[in-house]
PDB file of C-alpha atoms in Angstrom:
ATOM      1  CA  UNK A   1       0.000   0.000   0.000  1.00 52.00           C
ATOM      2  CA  UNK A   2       1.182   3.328  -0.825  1.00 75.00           C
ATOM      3  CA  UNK A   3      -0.793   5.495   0.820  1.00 93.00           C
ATOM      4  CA  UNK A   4      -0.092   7.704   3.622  1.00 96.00           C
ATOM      5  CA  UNK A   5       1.038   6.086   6.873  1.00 97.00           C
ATOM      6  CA  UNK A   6       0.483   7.680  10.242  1.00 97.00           C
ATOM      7  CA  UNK A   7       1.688   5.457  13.482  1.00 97.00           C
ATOM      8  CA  UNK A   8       0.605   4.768  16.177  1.00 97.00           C
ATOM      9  CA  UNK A   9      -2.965   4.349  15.311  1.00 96.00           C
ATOM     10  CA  UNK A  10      -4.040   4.904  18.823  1.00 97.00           C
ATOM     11  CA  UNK A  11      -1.675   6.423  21.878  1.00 98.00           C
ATOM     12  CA  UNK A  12      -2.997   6.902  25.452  1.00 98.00           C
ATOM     13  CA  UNK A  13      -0.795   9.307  28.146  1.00 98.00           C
ATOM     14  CA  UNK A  14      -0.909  10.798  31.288  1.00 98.00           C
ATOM     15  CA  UNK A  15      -1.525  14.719  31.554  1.00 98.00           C
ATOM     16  CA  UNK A  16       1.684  16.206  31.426  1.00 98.00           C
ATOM     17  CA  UNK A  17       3.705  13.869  29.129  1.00 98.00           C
ATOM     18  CA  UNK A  18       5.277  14.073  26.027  1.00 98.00           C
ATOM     19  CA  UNK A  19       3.847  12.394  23.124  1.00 98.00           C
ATOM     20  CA  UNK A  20       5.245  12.189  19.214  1.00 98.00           C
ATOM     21  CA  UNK A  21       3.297  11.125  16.412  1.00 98.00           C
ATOM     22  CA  UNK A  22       5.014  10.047  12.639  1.00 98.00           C
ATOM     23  CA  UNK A  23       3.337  10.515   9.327  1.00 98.00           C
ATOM     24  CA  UNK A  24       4.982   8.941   6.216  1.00 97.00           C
ATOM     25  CA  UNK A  25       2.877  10.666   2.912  1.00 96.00           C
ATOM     26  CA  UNK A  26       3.141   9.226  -0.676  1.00 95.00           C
ATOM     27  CA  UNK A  27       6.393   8.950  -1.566  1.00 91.00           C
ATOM     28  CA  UNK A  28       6.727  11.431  -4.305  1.00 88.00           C
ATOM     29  CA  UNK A  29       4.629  14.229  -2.813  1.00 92.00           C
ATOM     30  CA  UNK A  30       5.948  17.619  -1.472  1.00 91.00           C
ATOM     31  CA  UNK A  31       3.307  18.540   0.080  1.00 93.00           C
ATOM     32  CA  UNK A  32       2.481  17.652   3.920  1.00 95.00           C
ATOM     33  CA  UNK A  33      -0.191  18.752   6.384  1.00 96.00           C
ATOM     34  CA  UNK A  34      -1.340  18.096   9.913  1.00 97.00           C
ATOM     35  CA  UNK A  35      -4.876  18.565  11.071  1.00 97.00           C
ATOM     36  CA  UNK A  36      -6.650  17.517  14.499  1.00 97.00           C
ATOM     37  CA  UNK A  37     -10.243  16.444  14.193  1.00 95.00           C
ATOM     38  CA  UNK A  38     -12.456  16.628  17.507  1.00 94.00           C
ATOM     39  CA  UNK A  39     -15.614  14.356  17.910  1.00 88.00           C
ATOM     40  CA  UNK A  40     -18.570  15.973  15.877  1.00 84.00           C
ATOM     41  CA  UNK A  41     -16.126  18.572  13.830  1.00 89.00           C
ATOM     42  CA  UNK A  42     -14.302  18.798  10.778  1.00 93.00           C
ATOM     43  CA  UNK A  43     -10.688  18.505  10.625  1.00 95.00           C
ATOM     44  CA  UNK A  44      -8.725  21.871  10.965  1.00 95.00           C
ATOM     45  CA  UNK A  45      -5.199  22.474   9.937  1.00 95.00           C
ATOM     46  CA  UNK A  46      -2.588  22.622  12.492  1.00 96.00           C
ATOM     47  CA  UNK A  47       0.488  23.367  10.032  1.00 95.00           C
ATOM     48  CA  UNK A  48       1.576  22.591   6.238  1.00 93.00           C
ATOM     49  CA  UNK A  49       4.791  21.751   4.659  1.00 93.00           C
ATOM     50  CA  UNK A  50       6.390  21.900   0.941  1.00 91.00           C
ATOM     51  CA  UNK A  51       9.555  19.576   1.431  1.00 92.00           C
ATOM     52  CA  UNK A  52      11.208  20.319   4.533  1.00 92.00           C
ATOM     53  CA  UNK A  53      10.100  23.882   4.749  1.00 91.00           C
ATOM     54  CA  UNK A  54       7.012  24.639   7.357  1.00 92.00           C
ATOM     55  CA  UNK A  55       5.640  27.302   5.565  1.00 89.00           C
ATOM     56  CA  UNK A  56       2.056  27.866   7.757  1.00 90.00           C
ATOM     57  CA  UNK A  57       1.166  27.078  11.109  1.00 90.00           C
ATOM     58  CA  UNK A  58      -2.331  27.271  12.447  1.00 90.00           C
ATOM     59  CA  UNK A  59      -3.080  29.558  15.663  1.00 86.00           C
ATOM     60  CA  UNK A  60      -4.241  26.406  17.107  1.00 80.00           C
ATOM     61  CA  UNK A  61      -0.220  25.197  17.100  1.00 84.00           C
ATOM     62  CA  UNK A  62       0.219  25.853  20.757  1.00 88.00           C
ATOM     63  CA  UNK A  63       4.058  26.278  21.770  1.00 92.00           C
ATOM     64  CA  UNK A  64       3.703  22.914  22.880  1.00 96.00           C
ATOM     65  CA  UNK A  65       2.954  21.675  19.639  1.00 96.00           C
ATOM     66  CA  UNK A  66       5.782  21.469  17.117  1.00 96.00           C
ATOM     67  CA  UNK A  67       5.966  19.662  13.632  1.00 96.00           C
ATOM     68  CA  UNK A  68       9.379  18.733  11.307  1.00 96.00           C
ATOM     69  CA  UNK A  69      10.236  17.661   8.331  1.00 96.00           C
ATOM     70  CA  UNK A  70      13.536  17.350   8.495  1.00 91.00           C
ATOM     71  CA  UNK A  71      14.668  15.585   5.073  1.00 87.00           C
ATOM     72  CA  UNK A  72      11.584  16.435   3.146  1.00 85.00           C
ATOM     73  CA  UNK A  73       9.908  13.247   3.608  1.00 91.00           C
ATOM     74  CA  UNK A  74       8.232  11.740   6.872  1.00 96.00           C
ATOM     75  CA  UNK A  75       7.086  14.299   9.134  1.00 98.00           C
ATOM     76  CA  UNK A  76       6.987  14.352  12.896  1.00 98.00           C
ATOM     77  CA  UNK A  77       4.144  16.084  15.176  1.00 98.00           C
ATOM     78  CA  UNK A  78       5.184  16.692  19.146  1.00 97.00           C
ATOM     79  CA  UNK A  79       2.962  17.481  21.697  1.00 97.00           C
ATOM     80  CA  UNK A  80       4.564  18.863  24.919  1.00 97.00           C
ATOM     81  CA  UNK A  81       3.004  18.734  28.763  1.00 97.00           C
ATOM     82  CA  UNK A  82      -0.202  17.387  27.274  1.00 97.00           C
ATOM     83  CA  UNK A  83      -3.299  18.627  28.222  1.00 97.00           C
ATOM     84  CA  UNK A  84      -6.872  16.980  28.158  1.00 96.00           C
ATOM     85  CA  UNK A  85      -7.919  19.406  25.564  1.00 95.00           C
ATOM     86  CA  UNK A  86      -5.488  17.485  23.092  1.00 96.00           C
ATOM     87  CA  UNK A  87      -7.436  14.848  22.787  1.00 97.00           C
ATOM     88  CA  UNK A  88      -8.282  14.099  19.376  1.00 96.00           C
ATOM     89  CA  UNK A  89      -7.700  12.288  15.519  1.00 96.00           C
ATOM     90  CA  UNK A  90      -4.128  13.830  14.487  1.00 97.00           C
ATOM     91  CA  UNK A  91      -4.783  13.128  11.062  1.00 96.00           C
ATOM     92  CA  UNK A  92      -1.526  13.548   7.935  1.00 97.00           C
ATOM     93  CA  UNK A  93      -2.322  14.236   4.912  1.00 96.00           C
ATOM     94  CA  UNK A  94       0.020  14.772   1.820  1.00 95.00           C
ATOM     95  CA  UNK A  95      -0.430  15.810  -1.990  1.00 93.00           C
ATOM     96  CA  UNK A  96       1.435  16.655  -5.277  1.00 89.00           C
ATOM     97  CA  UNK A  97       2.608  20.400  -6.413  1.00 83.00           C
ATOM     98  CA  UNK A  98      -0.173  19.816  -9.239  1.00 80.00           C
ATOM     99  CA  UNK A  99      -2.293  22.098  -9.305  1.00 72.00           C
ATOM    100  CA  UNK A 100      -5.701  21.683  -7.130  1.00 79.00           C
ATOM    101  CA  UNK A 101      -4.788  18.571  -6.481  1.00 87.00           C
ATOM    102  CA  UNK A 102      -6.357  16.419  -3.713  1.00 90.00           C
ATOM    103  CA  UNK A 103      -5.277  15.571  -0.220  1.00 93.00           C
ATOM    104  CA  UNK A 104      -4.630  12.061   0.557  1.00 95.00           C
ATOM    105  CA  UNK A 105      -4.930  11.372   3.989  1.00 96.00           C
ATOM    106  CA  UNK A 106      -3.870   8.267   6.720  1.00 96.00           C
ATOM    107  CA  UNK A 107      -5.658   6.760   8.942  1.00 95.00           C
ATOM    108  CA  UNK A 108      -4.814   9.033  11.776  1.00 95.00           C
ATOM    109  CA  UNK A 109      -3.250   9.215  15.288  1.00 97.00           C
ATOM    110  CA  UNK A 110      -6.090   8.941  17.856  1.00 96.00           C
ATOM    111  CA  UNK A 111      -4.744  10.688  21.254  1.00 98.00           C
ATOM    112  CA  UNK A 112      -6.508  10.042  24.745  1.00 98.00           C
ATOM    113  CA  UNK A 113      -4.986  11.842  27.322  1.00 98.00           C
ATOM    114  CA  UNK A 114      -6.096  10.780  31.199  1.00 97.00           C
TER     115      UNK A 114
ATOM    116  CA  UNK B   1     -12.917  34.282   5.450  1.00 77.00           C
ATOM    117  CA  UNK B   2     -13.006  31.385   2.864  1.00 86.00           C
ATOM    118  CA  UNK B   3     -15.257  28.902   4.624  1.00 93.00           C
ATOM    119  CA  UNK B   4     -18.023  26.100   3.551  1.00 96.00           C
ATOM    120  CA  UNK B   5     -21.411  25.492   5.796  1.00 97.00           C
ATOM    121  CA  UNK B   6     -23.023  21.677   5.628  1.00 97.00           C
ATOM    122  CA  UNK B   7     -26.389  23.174   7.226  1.00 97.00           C
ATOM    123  CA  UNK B   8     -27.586  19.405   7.848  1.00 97.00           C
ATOM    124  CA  UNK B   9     -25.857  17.258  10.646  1.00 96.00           C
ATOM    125  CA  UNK B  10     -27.416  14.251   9.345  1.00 97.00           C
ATOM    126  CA  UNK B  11     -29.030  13.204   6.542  1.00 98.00           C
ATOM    127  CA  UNK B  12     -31.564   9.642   6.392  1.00 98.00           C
ATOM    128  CA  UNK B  13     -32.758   7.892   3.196  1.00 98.00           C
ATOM    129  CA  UNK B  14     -33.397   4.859   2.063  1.00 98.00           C
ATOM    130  CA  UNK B  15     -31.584   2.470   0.262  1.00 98.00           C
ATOM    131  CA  UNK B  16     -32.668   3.065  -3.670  1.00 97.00           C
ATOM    132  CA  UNK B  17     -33.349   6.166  -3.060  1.00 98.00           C
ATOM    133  CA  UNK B  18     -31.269   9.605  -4.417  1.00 98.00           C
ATOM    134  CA  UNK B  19     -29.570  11.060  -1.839  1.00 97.00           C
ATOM    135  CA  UNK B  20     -28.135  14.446  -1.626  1.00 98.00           C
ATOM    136  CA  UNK B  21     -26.039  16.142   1.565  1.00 98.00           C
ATOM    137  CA  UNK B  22     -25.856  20.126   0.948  1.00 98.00           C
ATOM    138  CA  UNK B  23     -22.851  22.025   1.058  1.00 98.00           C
ATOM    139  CA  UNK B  24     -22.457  25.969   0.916  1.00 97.00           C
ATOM    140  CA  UNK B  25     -19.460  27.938   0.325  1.00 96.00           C
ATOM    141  CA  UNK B  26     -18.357  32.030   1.029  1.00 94.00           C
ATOM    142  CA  UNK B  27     -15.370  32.634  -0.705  1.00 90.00           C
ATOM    143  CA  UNK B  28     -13.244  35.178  -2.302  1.00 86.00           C
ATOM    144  CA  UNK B  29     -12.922  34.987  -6.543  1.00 84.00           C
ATOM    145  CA  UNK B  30     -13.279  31.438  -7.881  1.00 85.00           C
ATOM    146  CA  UNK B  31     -14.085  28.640  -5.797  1.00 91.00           C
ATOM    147  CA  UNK B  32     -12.350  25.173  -5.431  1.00 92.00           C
ATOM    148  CA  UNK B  33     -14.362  22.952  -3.480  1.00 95.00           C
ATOM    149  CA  UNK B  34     -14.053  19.030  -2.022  1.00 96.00           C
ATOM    150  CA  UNK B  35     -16.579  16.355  -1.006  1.00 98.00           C
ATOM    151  CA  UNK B  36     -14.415  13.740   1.185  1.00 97.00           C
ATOM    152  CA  UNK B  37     -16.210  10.479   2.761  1.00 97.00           C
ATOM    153  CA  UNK B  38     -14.709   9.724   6.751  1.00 95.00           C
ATOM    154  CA  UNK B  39     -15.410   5.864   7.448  1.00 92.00           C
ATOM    155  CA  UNK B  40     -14.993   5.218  11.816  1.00 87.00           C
ATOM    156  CA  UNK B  41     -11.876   5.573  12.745  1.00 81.00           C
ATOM    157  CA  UNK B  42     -10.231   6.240   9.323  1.00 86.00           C
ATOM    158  CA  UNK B  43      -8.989   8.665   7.475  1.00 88.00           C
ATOM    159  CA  UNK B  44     -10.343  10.892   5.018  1.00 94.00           C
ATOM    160  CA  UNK B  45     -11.288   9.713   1.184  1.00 95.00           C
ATOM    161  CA  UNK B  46     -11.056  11.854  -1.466  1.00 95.00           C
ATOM    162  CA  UNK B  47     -14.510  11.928  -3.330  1.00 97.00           C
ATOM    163  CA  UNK B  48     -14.135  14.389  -6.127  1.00 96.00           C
ATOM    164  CA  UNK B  49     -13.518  18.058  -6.677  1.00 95.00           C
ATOM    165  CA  UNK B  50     -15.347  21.183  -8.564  1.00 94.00           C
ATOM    166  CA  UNK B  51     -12.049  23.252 -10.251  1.00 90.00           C
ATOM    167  CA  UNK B  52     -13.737  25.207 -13.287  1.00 85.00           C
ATOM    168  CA  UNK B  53     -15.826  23.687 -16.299  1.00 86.00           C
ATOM    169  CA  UNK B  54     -19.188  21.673 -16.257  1.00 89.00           C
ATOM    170  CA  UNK B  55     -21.083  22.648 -13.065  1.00 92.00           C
ATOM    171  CA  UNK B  56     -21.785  18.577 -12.496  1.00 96.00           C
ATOM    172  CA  UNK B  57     -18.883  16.730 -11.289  1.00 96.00           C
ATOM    173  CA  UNK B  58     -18.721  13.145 -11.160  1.00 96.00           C
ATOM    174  CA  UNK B  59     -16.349  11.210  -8.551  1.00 95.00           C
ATOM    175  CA  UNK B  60     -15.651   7.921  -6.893  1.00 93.00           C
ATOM    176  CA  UNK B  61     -18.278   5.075  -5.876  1.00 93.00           C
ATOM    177  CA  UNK B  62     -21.276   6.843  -7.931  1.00 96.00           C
ATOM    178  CA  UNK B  63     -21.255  10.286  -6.387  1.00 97.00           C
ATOM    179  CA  UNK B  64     -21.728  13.407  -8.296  1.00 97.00           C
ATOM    180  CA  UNK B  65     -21.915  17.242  -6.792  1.00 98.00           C
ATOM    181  CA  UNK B  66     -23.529  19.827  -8.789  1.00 96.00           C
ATOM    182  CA  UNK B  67     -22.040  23.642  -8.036  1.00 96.00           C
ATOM    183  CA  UNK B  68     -24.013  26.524  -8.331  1.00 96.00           C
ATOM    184  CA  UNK B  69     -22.564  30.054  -8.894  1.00 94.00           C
ATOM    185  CA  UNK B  70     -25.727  31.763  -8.167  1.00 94.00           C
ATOM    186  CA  UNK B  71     -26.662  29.949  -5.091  1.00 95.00           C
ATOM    187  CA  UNK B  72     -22.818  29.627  -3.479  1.00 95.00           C
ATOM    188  CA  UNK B  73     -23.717  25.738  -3.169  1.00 97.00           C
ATOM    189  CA  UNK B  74     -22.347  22.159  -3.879  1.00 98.00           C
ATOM    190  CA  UNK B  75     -24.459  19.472  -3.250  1.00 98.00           C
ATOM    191  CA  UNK B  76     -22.626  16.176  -3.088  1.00 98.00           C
ATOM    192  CA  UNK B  77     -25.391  13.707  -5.155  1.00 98.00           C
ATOM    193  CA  UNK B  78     -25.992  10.196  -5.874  1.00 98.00           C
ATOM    194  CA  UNK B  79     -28.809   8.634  -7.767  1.00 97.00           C
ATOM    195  CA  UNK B  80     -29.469   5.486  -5.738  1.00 97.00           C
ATOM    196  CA  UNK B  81     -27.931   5.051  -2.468  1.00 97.00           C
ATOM    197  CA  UNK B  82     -26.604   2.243  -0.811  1.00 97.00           C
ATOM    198  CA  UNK B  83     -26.439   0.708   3.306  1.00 97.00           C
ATOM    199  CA  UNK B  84     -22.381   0.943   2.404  1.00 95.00           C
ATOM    200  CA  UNK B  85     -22.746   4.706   1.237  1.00 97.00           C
ATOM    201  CA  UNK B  86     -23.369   5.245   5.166  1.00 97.00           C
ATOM    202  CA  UNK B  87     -20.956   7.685   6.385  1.00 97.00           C
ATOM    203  CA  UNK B  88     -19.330  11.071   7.345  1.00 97.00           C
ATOM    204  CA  UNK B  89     -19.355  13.471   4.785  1.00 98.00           C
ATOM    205  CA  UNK B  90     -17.079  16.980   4.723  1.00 98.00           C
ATOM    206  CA  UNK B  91     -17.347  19.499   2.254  1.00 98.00           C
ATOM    207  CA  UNK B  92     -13.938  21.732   1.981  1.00 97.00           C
ATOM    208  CA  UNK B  93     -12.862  25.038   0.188  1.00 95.00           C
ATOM    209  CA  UNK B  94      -9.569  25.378  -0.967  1.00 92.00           C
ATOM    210  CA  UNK B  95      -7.486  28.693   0.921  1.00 89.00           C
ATOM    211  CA  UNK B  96      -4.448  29.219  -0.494  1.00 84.00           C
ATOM    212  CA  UNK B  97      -1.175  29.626   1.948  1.00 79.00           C
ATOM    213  CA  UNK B  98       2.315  31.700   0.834  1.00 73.00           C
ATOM    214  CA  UNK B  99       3.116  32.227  -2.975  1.00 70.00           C
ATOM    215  CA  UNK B 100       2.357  28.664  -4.040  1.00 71.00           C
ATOM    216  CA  UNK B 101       1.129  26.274  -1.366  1.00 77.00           C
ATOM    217  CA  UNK B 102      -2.921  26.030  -0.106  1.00 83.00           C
ATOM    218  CA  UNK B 103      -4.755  24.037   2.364  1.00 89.00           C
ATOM    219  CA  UNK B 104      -8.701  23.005   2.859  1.00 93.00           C
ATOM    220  CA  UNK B 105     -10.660  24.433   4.862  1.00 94.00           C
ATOM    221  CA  UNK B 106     -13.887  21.768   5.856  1.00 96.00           C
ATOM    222  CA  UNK B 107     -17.401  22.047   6.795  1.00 96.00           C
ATOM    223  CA  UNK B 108     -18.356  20.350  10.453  1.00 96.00           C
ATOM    224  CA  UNK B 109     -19.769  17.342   8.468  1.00 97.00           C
ATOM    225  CA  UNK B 110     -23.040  15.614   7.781  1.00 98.00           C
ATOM    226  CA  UNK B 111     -23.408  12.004   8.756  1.00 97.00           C
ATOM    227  CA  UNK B 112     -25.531   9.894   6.410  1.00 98.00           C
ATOM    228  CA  UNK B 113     -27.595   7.016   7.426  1.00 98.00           C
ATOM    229  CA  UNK B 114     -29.086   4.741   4.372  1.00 97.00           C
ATOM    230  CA  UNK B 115     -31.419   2.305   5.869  1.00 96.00           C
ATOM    231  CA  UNK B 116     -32.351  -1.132   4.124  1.00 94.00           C
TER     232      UNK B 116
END
């Protein structure tokens, strides 16, 4: 399969920890994005990359949140000192530089934080 | 503010029956709009999209979506729905970010329920 790949499907923490989520996109898009999707909303973007350059992040990026690309391809998405408010679908979606061409998205990172 | 409303949090037919789940959109200059389906706990699919052209687009699994200049909508269709079709639906607006780059921007979603 050569979709995108997000792991771990499903991570549980204590308030207060750490938590790091990886998404792997198609191999030969540029494009990445994060969004977090609460129960009974849509998903809204957290940040966006073309190659390794983070070129918008979303007012909902906390300072505790930080993404990286570092090499252009699989992307990383920390969460610092967790809160309960973070729970939620992480979800990674990548696309081509096409024009108007679709997101592909994984299955998503579901976060429960006790 | 680019942005698209679903004004229906859930939508019921029966299986057989046409089914449509209403999207509207506000945006600035010409619109590019998305229908994704959300399955439990999975991602999002990629349905089809409305770029420029013929105002009905068809996309995956039998869906079409007909946009409408005059009335800022686009209605994700289908002509006979099916038990399977059931599932979350998200409209989404393209916003463009920097020079080159954009994101979507989605609606809050309509659930559809086809009963047998």
């Amino acid at each position: 399969d050569t979709g995108v790949s997000q792991d771990p499907r499903h991570k549980i923490t204590k308030r207060g920890q750490n938590v790091t989520f990886r998404c792997d996109p198609i191999s030969e898009h540029n494009r990445l994005y994060w969004y977090r999707q609460t129960l009974g909303q849509g998903p809204e973007f957290l940040t966006y990359f073309q190659n390794e350059a983070q070129l918008e992040k979303s007012r909902l990026l906390s300072d505790r949140f930080s993404a990286e690309r570092p090499k252009g391809s699989f992307s990383t998405l920390e969460i610092q000192r967790t809160e309960q408010g973070d729970s939620a679908m992480y979800l990674c979606a990548s696309s081509s530089v096409a024009a108007n061409s679709p997101l592909h998205f994984g299955n998503g990172t579901r976060l429960t934080v006790t | 503010a680019q942005s698209v409303a679903q004004p229906e949090d859930q939508v019921n037919v029966a299986e057989g029956n046409p089914l449509t789940v209403k999207c509207t959109y506000s945006v600035s200059g010409n619109p590019y709009l998305f229908w994704y389906v959300q399955y439990p706990n999975r991602g999002l699919q990629f349905l089809l999209k409305y770029i420029t052209g013929d105002n009905l687009v068809k996309g995956s699994y039998g869906f079409e979506a007909e946009f409408n200049k005059s009335q800022t909508s686009f209605h994700l269709k289908k002509p006979s729905a099916l038990v399977s079709d059931s599932a979350l639906y998200f409209c989404a607006v393209r916003v463009p970010v920097g020079e080159y780059g954009n994101k979507l921007v989605f609606g809050a979603g309509t659930i559809l329920r086809v009963k047998s």
